[in-house]
Coordinates of C-alpha atoms in Angstrom, one line a residue:
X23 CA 9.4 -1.2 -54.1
X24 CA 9.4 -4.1 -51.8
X25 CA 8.4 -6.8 -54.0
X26 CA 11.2 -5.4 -56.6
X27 CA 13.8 -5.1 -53.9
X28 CA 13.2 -8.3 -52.1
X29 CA 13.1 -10.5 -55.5
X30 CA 16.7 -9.1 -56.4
X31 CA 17.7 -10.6 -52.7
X32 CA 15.6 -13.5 -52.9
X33 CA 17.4 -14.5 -56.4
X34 CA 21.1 -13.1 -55.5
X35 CA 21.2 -14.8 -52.0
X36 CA 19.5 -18.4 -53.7
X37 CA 22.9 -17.9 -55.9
X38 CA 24.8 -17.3 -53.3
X39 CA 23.5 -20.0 -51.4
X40 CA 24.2 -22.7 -55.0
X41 CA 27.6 -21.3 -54.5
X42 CA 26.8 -19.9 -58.2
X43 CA 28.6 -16.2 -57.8
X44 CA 31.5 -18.0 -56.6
X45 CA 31.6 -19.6 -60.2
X46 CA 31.1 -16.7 -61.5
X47 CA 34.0 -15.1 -60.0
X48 CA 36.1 -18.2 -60.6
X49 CA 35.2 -17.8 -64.2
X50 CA 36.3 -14.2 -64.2
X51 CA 33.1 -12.5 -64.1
X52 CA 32.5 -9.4 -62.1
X53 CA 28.9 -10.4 -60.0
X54 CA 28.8 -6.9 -59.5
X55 CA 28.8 -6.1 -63.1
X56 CA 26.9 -9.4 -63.8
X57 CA 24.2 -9.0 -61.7
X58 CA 24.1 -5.7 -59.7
X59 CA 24.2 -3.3 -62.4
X60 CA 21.6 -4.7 -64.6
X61 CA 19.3 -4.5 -62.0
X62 CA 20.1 -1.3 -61.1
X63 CA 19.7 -0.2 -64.8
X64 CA 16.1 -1.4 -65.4
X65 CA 14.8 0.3 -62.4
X66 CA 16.5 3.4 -63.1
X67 CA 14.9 3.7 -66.5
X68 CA 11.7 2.1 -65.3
X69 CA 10.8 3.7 -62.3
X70 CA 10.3 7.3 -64.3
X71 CA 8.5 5.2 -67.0
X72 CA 6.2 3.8 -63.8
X73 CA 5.6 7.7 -62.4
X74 CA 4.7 8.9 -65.5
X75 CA 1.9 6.3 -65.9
X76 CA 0.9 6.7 -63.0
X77 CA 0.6 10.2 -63.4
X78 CA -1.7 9.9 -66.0
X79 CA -3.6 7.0 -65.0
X80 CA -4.5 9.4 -62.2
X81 CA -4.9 12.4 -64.3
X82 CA -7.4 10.3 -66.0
X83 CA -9.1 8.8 -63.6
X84 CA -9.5 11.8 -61.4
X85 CA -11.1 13.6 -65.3
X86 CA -14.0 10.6 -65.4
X87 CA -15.1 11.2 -61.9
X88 CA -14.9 14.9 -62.1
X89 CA -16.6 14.8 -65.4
X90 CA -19.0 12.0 -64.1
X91 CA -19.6 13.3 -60.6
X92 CA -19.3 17.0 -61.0
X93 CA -20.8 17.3 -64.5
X94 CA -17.8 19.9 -65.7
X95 CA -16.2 19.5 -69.1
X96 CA -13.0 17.8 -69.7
X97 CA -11.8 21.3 -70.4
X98 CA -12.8 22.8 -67.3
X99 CA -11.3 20.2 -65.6
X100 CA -7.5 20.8 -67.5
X101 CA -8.2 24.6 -66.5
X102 CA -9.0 24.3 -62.9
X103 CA -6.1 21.5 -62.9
X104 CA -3.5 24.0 -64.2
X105 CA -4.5 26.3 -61.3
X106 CA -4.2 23.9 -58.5
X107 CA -1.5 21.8 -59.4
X108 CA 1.5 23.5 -59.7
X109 CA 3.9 21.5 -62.6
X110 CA 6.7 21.5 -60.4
X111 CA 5.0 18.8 -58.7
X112 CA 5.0 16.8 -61.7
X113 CA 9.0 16.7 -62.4
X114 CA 9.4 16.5 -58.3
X115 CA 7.9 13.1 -59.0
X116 CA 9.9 12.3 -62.4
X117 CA 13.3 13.0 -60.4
X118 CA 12.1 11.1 -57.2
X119 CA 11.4 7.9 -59.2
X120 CA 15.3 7.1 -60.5
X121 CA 16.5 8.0 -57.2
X122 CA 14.2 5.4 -55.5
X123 CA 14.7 3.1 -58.2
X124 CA 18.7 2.8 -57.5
X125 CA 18.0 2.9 -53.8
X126 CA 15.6 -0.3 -54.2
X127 CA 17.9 -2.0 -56.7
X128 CA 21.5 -1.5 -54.5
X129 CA 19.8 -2.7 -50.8
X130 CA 18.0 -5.3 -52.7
X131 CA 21.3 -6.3 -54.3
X132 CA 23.2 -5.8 -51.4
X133 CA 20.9 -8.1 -49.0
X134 CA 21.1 -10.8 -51.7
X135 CA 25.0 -10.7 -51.6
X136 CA 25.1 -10.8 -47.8
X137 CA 23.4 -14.1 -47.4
X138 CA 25.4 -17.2 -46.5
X139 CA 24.6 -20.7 -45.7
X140 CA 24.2 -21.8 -42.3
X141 CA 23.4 -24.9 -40.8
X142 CA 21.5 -26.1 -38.3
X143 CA 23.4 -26.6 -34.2
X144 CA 24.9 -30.0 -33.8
X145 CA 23.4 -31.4 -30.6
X146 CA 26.2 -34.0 -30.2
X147 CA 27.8 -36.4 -32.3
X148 CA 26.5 -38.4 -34.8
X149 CA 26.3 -42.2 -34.3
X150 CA 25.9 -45.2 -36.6
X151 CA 23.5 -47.8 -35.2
X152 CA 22.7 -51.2 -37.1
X153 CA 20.3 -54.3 -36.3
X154 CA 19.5 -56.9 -37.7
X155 CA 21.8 -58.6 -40.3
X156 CA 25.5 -57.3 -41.8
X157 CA 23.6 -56.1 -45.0
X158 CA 22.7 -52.8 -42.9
X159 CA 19.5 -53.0 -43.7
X160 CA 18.4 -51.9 -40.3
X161 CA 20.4 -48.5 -40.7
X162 CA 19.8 -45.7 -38.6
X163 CA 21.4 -42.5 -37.6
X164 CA 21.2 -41.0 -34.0
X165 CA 22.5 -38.1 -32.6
X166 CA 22.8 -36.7 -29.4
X167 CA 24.2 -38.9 -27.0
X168 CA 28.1 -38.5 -26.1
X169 CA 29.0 -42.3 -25.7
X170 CA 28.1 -45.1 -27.8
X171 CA 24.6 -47.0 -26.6
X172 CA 24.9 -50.0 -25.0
X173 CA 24.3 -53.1 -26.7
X174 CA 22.2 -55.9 -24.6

């Protein structure tokens, strides 16, 4: 969830920060449409797909070592899972995983559209200082002092 969440802001606010959703809105695209909902889409369908695997990745995993470990048949295993584990549990899981998906998606989204440039203080003004000859090849720039330097 993190990763996902803070790769949509990480790409959104870098296009923000190109100015490129301002072209897009100059060009008449929606960003929202564009950008957000996509996003938004792909974890809605793939965050069930996710829960399902990783339902039966665990379901499987948890059969070798009971199989392994306990020495009980894989069918003994399916029985005494049906008694435990109550199915509800399983669709509490499937409807859980969309919900978080969208969640994820719209703050990631969201973060990404809220970043702006800024730049770094200004610590006085910005001077122009030259030696040597009138090529400027001695050119330097100095800032922080309020009055030009002195010149001996």
């Amino acid at each position: 969830a993190g990763r996902s969440g803070s790769a949509f802001a990480a790409q959104i606010g870098t296009m923000q920060v190109n100015e490129e959703i301002d072209a897009m809105r100059t060009i008449g695209l929606d960003p929202i449409e564009v950008l957000v909902l996509p996003r938004t889409l792909a974890l809605l369908v793939a965050m069930p797909l996710l829960a399902v695997y990783a339902d039966l990745m665990g379901l499987a995993g948890g059969a070798l070592m009971a199989i392994i470990s306990l020495d009980i048949t894989f069918t003994q295993f399916t029985e005494r899972l049906k008694d435990v584990v109550p199915i509800w549990a399983f669709w509490v899981g499937i409807i859980k995983a969309p919900v978080f998906g969208v969640a994820i998606a719209l703050v990631g989204c969201r973060e990404g559209l809220k970043v702006r440039v800024s730049f770094p203080p200004k610590t006085g003004p910005l001077f122009l200082e030259t030696e040597g000859g009138c090529d400027g090849s001695e050119t330097s720039f100095r800032r922080g002092r309020t009055e030009a330097p002195a010149r001996d």
